[in-house]
Short mmCIF file of C-alpha atoms and ligand atoms in Angstrom, two decimals:
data_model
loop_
_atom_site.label_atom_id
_atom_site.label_comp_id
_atom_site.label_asym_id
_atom_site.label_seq_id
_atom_site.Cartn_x
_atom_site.Cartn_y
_atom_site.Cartn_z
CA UNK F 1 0.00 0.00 0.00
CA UNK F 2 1.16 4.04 -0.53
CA UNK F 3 1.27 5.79 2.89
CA UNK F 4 1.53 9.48 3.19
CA UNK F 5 3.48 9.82 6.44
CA UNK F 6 3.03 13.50 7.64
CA UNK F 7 5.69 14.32 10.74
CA UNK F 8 7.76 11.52 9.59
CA UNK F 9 10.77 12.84 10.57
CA UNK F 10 9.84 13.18 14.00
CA UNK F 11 9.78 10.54 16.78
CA UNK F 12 6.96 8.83 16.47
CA UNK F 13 6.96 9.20 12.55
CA UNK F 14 10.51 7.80 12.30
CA UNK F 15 9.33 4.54 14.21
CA UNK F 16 6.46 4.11 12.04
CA UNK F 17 8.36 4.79 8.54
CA UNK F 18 10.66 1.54 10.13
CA UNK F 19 7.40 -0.54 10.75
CA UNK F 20 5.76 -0.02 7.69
CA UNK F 21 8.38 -0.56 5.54
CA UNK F 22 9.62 -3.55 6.92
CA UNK F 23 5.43 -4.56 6.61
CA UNK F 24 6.12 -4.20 2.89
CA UNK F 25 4.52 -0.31 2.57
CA UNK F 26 5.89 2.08 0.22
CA UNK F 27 6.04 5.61 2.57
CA UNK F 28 5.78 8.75 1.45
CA UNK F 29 7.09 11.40 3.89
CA UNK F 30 5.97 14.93 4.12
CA UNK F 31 7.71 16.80 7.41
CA UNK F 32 8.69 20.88 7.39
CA UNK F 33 11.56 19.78 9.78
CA UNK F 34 10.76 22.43 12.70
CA UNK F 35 11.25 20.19 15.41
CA UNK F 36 13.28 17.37 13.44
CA UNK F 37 15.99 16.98 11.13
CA UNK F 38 16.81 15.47 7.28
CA UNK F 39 19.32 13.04 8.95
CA UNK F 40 16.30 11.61 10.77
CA UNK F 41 15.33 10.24 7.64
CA UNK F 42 18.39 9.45 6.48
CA UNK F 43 18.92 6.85 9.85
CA UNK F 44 15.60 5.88 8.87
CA UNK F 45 17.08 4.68 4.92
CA UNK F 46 20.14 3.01 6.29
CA UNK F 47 17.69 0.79 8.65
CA UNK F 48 15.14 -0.29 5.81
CA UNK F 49 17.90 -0.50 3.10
CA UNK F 50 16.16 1.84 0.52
CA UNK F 51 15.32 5.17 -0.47
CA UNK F 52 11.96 6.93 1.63
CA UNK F 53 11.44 9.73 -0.80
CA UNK F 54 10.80 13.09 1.44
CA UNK F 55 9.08 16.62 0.67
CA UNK F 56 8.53 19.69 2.71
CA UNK F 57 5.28 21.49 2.95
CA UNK F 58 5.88 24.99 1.93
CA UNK F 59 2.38 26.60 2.73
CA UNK F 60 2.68 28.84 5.87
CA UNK F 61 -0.43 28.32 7.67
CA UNK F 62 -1.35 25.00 6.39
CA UNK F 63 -1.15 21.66 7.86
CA UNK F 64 1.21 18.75 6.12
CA UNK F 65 -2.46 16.41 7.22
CA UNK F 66 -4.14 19.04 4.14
CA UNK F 67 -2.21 17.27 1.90
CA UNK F 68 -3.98 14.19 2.75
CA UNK F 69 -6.94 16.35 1.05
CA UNK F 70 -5.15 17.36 -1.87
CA UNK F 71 -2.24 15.23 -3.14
CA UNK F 72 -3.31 11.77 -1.22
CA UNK F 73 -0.82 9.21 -2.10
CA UNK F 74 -0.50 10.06 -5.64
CA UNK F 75 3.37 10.95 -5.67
CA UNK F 76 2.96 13.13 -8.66
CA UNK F 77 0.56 15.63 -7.30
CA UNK F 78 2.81 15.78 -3.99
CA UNK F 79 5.63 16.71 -6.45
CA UNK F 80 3.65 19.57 -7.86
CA UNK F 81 2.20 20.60 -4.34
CA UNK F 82 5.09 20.80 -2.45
CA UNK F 83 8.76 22.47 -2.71
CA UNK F 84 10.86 19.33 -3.43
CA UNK F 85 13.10 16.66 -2.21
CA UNK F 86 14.74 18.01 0.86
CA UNK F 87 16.92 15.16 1.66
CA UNK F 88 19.07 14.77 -1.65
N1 NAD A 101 13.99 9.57 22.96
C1 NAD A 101 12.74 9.71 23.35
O1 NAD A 101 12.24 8.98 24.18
C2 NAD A 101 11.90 10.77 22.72
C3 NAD A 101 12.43 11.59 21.73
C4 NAD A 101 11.61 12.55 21.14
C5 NAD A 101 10.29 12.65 21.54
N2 NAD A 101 9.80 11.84 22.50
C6 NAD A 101 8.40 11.92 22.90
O2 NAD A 101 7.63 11.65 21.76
C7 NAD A 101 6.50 12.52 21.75
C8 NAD A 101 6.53 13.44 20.53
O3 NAD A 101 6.81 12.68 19.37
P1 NAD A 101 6.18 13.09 18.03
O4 NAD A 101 6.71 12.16 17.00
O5 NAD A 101 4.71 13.27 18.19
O6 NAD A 101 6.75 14.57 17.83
P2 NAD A 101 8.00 15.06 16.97
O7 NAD A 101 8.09 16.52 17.19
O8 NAD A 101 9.19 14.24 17.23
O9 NAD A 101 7.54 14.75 15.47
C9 NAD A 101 6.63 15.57 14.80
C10 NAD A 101 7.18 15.78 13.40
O10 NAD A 101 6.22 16.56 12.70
C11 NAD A 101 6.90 17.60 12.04
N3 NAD A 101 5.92 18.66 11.88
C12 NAD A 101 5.36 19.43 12.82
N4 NAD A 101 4.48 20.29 12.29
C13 NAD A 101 4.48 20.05 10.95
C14 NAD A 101 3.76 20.61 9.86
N5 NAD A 101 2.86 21.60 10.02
N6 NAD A 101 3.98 20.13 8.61
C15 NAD A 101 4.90 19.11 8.43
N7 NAD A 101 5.60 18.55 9.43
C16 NAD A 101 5.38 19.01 10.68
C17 NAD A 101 8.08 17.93 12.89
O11 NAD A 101 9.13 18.54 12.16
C18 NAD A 101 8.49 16.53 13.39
O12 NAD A 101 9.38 15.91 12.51
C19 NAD A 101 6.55 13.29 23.04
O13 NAD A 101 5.78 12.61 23.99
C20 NAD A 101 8.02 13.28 23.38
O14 NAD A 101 8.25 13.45 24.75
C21 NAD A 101 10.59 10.90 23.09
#
């Protein structure tokens, strides 16, 4: 299944990105990194041995959870909808 993990960079989201790939999920994070960091994510790649592609959400005033809304898990519209790969 696509996930759209919002806050997965944080704590809690970091655990979870760990558990549902290793269920066989393909995770989509979305995190604006004010209270975590990139490298977060980047522990999170060396433990599940692949790439967790990453975007920011640049819209001041707006939840990551809106993009739940408006891109779902469709990878393409998160492209478009938020400000890029942060991580790379
Ligand atoms: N080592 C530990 O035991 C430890 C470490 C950290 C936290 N904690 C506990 O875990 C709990 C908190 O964990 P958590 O995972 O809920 O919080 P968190 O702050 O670790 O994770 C939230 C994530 O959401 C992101 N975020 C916040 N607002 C956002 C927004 N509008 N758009 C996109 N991303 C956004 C943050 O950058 C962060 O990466 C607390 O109870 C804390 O005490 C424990």
């Amino acid at each position: 299944m696509n996930i759209l993990l919002t806050g997965g960079a944080g704590f809690i989201g970091t655990h979870t990105c760990v558990e549902l790939v290793a269920a066989g999920h393909d995770v989509i994070v979305v995190d604006n990194y004010v209270n975590s960091q990139p490298e977060a994510l980047r522990r999170v790649e060396e433990l599940c041995g692949r790439k967790i592609p990453a975007y920011t959400f640049p819209y001041a005033g707006h939840h990551a959870a809106d993009l739940c809304e408006h891109g779902g898990g469709d990878e393409c519209r998160l492209r478009r909808l938020c400000r890029g790969q942060k991580k790379e």
